[in-house]
């Protein structure tokens, strides 16, 4: 059984695509469910409102486990978060599952020299639950984990935490960050633009606004 993680750029966010392929032939795999417990490092965030929208459109099934999660917090004020992703069987591969999770960059402190930083996304835990027993799966199981049987379900199942061979050790994301030497320039330009825009707004209000006493 192998696991493959892929990701691709889309400006400020990336999509984490996780693929699982069973190396052994297992009959009636349709009776099994696969759950991925992914830990999101402090340099990234997951938008719970975006997850809800994707669920409504039947694109992915994922839920935030971490409480008091602040999507606006910068990297240095955030904590590692936990997401449960319910994988789906691949229609083009009889013994394959795949899961999809959009992630976003958090704000990072500017650096003095290097204009980039790296974020390591560790491989997820692979949890599996089957309606019937398969002897070969017991060989792969390490322990049992309690988790909801399905998304938005109150039923709790005992999932098997499975051993697997990963195609990639970990996923490393390269994130551009600001430089401290640009602080004065950025502040000056920002202040000038703010004053200019405020002035234009005031001129428009006094020119086209209607005032009554």
Short mmCIF file of C-alpha atoms in Angstrom, two decimals:
data_model
loop_
_atom_site.label_atom_id
_atom_site.label_comp_id
_atom_site.label_asym_id
_atom_site.label_seq_id
_atom_site.Cartn_x
_atom_site.Cartn_y
_atom_site.Cartn_z
CA UNK A 1 0.00 0.00 0.00
CA UNK A 2 1.49 3.33 -1.03
CA UNK A 3 0.57 6.96 -0.53
CA UNK A 4 1.34 9.80 -2.93
CA UNK A 5 1.05 13.52 -2.14
CA UNK A 6 0.93 16.11 -4.89
CA UNK A 7 0.57 19.89 -4.74
CA UNK A 8 0.57 22.75 -7.22
CA UNK A 9 0.75 26.53 -7.12
CA UNK A 10 -2.20 28.87 -7.51
CA UNK A 11 -0.85 32.24 -6.33
CA UNK A 12 -1.70 32.45 -2.60
CA UNK A 13 -2.89 28.91 -2.03
CA UNK A 14 -2.11 25.35 -2.93
CA UNK A 15 -4.18 22.23 -3.25
CA UNK A 16 -2.99 19.19 -1.35
CA UNK A 17 -3.87 16.07 -3.32
CA UNK A 18 -3.39 12.76 -1.53
CA UNK A 19 -3.58 9.47 -3.40
CA UNK A 20 -3.59 6.01 -1.83
CA UNK A 21 -3.03 2.84 -3.83
CA UNK A 22 -3.23 -0.64 -2.35
CA UNK A 23 -0.33 -2.84 -3.37
CA UNK A 24 -2.27 -5.96 -2.46
CA UNK A 25 -5.42 -7.12 -4.21
CA UNK A 26 -8.33 -6.95 -1.77
CA UNK A 27 -11.80 -8.11 -2.68
CA UNK A 28 -14.85 -6.06 -1.69
CA UNK A 29 -12.78 -2.96 -1.05
CA UNK A 30 -16.02 -1.01 -1.55
CA UNK A 31 -16.97 -1.96 2.01
CA UNK A 32 -14.00 0.01 3.36
CA UNK A 33 -13.66 3.68 4.20
CA UNK A 34 -10.44 5.66 4.30
CA UNK A 35 -9.79 8.63 6.58
CA UNK A 36 -6.69 10.85 6.52
CA UNK A 37 -5.68 12.78 9.61
CA UNK A 38 -3.60 15.67 8.32
CA UNK A 39 -1.72 18.05 10.60
CA UNK A 40 -1.41 21.55 9.16
CA UNK A 41 1.79 23.38 10.22
CA UNK A 42 1.71 26.92 11.60
CA UNK A 43 2.82 28.42 8.27
CA UNK A 44 -0.38 27.25 6.55
CA UNK A 45 -4.09 27.50 7.24
CA UNK A 46 -7.29 25.82 6.14
CA UNK A 47 -10.45 27.88 5.69
CA UNK A 48 -13.41 26.09 7.38
CA UNK A 49 -15.89 28.19 5.37
CA UNK A 50 -14.21 27.11 2.15
CA UNK A 51 -14.43 23.48 3.29
CA UNK A 52 -18.16 23.91 3.93
CA UNK A 53 -18.62 25.35 0.42
CA UNK A 54 -16.67 22.48 -1.15
CA UNK A 55 -18.77 19.97 0.79
CA UNK A 56 -21.97 21.51 -0.53
CA UNK A 57 -20.62 21.14 -4.07
CA UNK A 58 -19.55 17.55 -3.34
CA UNK A 59 -15.91 18.32 -4.16
CA UNK A 60 -14.31 17.14 -0.93
CA UNK A 61 -15.22 15.84 2.51
CA UNK A 62 -13.08 17.38 5.23
CA UNK A 63 -13.58 18.87 8.67
CA UNK A 64 -11.53 20.91 11.10
CA UNK A 65 -10.79 19.19 14.41
CA UNK A 66 -8.89 22.01 16.09
CA UNK A 67 -10.99 24.45 18.12
CA UNK A 68 -10.54 28.23 18.40
CA UNK A 69 -8.86 28.22 15.02
CA UNK A 70 -7.90 31.69 13.77
CA UNK A 71 -7.44 31.80 10.01
CA UNK A 72 -6.24 35.43 10.15
CA UNK A 73 -3.42 34.86 12.63
CA UNK A 74 0.15 35.19 11.30
CA UNK A 75 2.57 32.32 11.31
CA UNK A 76 4.24 33.30 14.59
CA UNK A 77 0.93 33.55 16.49
CA UNK A 78 -0.76 30.41 15.15
CA UNK A 79 -0.72 26.78 16.25
CA UNK A 80 -0.63 23.50 14.39
CA UNK A 81 -4.14 22.42 13.40
CA UNK A 82 -5.73 19.07 12.64
CA UNK A 83 -7.99 18.21 9.70
CA UNK A 84 -9.86 14.98 8.97
CA UNK A 85 -10.23 14.21 5.26
CA UNK A 86 -12.55 11.42 4.12
CA UNK A 87 -10.98 9.90 1.01
CA UNK A 88 -13.03 8.74 -1.95
CA UNK A 89 -12.49 5.78 -4.22
CA UNK A 90 -10.91 6.65 -7.55
CA UNK A 91 -13.28 5.86 -10.41
CA UNK A 92 -10.33 5.12 -12.70
CA UNK A 93 -8.54 2.77 -10.29
CA UNK A 94 -10.37 -0.04 -8.52
CA UNK A 95 -7.95 -0.22 -5.57
CA UNK A 96 -7.19 3.51 -5.24
CA UNK A 97 -8.46 6.31 -3.02
CA UNK A 98 -7.83 10.03 -3.22
CA UNK A 99 -8.47 13.11 -1.08
CA UNK A 100 -8.27 16.84 -1.75
CA UNK A 101 -7.58 19.71 0.63
CA UNK A 102 -7.00 23.42 -0.21
CA UNK A 103 -4.45 25.16 2.02
CA UNK A 104 -3.45 28.82 2.28
CA UNK A 105 -0.26 30.62 3.27
CA UNK A 106 -0.15 32.55 6.51
CA UNK A 107 1.68 35.85 6.91
CA UNK A 108 5.33 35.33 7.88
CA UNK A 109 7.76 37.72 9.51
CA UNK A 110 10.00 39.51 7.02
CA UNK A 111 13.58 38.27 6.74
CA UNK A 112 16.75 40.32 6.80
CA UNK A 113 18.45 38.62 3.83
CA UNK A 114 16.56 35.71 2.26
CA UNK A 115 13.22 36.58 0.65
CA UNK A 116 11.69 33.13 1.09
CA UNK A 117 10.96 30.51 3.72
CA UNK A 118 10.08 26.83 3.62
CA UNK A 119 7.16 24.99 5.17
CA UNK A 120 7.27 21.22 5.69
CA UNK A 121 3.95 19.36 5.53
CA UNK A 122 4.33 15.98 7.17
CA UNK A 123 2.61 12.95 5.70
CA UNK A 124 -0.84 12.26 7.17
CA UNK A 125 -1.99 9.40 9.34
CA UNK A 126 -3.87 6.82 7.29
CA UNK A 127 -6.98 5.45 9.01
CA UNK A 128 -9.14 2.67 7.62
CA UNK A 129 -12.48 1.14 8.59
CA UNK A 130 -14.09 -1.86 6.87
CA UNK A 131 -17.54 -3.36 7.39
CA UNK A 132 -15.98 -6.81 7.15
CA UNK A 133 -12.65 -8.18 8.34
CA UNK A 134 -9.72 -8.70 6.01
CA UNK A 135 -6.81 -10.72 7.46
CA UNK A 136 -4.26 -8.81 5.38
CA UNK A 137 -5.41 -5.49 6.81
CA UNK A 138 -4.66 -6.67 10.33
CA UNK A 139 -1.01 -7.04 9.32
CA UNK A 140 -0.93 -3.37 8.27
CA UNK A 141 -2.76 -2.00 11.31
CA UNK A 142 -0.71 -0.38 14.08
CA UNK A 143 -3.37 0.82 16.49
CA UNK A 144 -7.00 1.92 16.71
CA UNK A 145 -8.19 5.52 16.55
CA UNK A 146 -11.62 6.86 17.49
CA UNK A 147 -13.17 9.19 14.90
CA UNK A 148 -16.58 9.96 13.33
CA UNK A 149 -17.71 7.25 10.94
CA UNK A 150 -18.57 9.82 8.27
CA UNK A 151 -18.65 13.56 7.74
CA UNK A 152 -21.42 15.26 9.79
CA UNK A 153 -22.15 11.93 11.49
CA UNK A 154 -22.57 11.52 15.23
CA UNK A 155 -21.68 7.83 15.02
CA UNK A 156 -18.17 6.96 16.21
CA UNK A 157 -16.05 4.22 14.64
CA UNK A 158 -12.82 2.53 15.66
CA UNK A 159 -10.49 3.18 12.74
CA UNK A 160 -7.29 1.21 12.15
CA UNK A 161 -4.16 3.33 11.95
CA UNK A 162 -2.40 1.79 8.96
CA UNK A 163 1.27 1.47 8.08
CA UNK A 164 2.07 2.57 4.54
CA UNK A 165 4.93 3.34 2.20
CA UNK A 166 5.02 6.95 1.07
CA UNK A 167 6.17 7.98 -2.40
CA UNK A 168 7.53 11.22 -0.96
CA UNK A 169 8.98 11.63 2.53
CA UNK A 170 7.30 15.01 3.12
CA UNK A 171 5.99 17.92 1.08
CA UNK A 172 8.01 21.14 1.28
CA UNK A 173 6.40 24.42 0.24
CA UNK A 174 8.42 27.49 -0.72
CA UNK A 175 6.84 30.74 0.52
CA UNK A 176 7.98 34.27 -0.47
CA UNK A 177 8.39 36.70 2.44
CA UNK A 178 9.21 40.38 2.73
CA UNK A 179 12.64 41.85 3.43
CA UNK A 180 13.25 44.09 6.43
CA UNK A 181 15.34 46.48 4.30
CA UNK A 182 12.16 47.37 2.40
CA UNK A 183 10.25 48.40 5.55
CA UNK A 184 10.76 52.17 5.15
CA UNK A 185 9.88 52.09 1.46
CA UNK A 186 6.75 50.01 1.97
CA UNK A 187 5.52 52.18 4.86
CA UNK A 188 6.13 55.40 2.93
CA UNK A 189 4.36 54.21 -0.22
CA UNK A 190 1.47 52.81 1.80
CA UNK A 191 1.05 56.09 3.68
CA UNK A 192 1.12 58.17 0.46
CA UNK A 193 -1.44 55.93 -1.24
CA UNK A 194 -3.69 56.06 1.84
CA UNK A 195 -3.55 59.89 1.93
CA UNK A 196 -4.18 60.12 -1.83
CA UNK A 197 -7.17 57.76 -1.75
CA UNK A 198 -8.65 59.48 1.31
CA UNK A 199 -8.30 62.86 -0.39
CA UNK A 200 -10.02 61.61 -3.57
CA UNK A 201 -12.87 60.17 -1.50
CA UNK A 202 -13.37 63.47 0.37
CA UNK A 203 -13.31 65.46 -2.87
CA UNK A 204 -15.93 63.13 -4.40
CA UNK A 205 -18.13 63.36 -1.29
CA UNK A 206 -18.10 67.17 -1.23
CA UNK A 207 -18.54 67.43 -5.00
CA UNK A 208 -21.30 64.89 -5.57
CA UNK A 209 -22.74 64.37 -2.09
CA UNK A 210 -26.08 65.75 -0.99
CA UNK A 211 -26.16 67.25 2.49
CA UNK A 212 -29.24 68.33 4.39
CA UNK A 213 -29.58 69.97 7.80
#
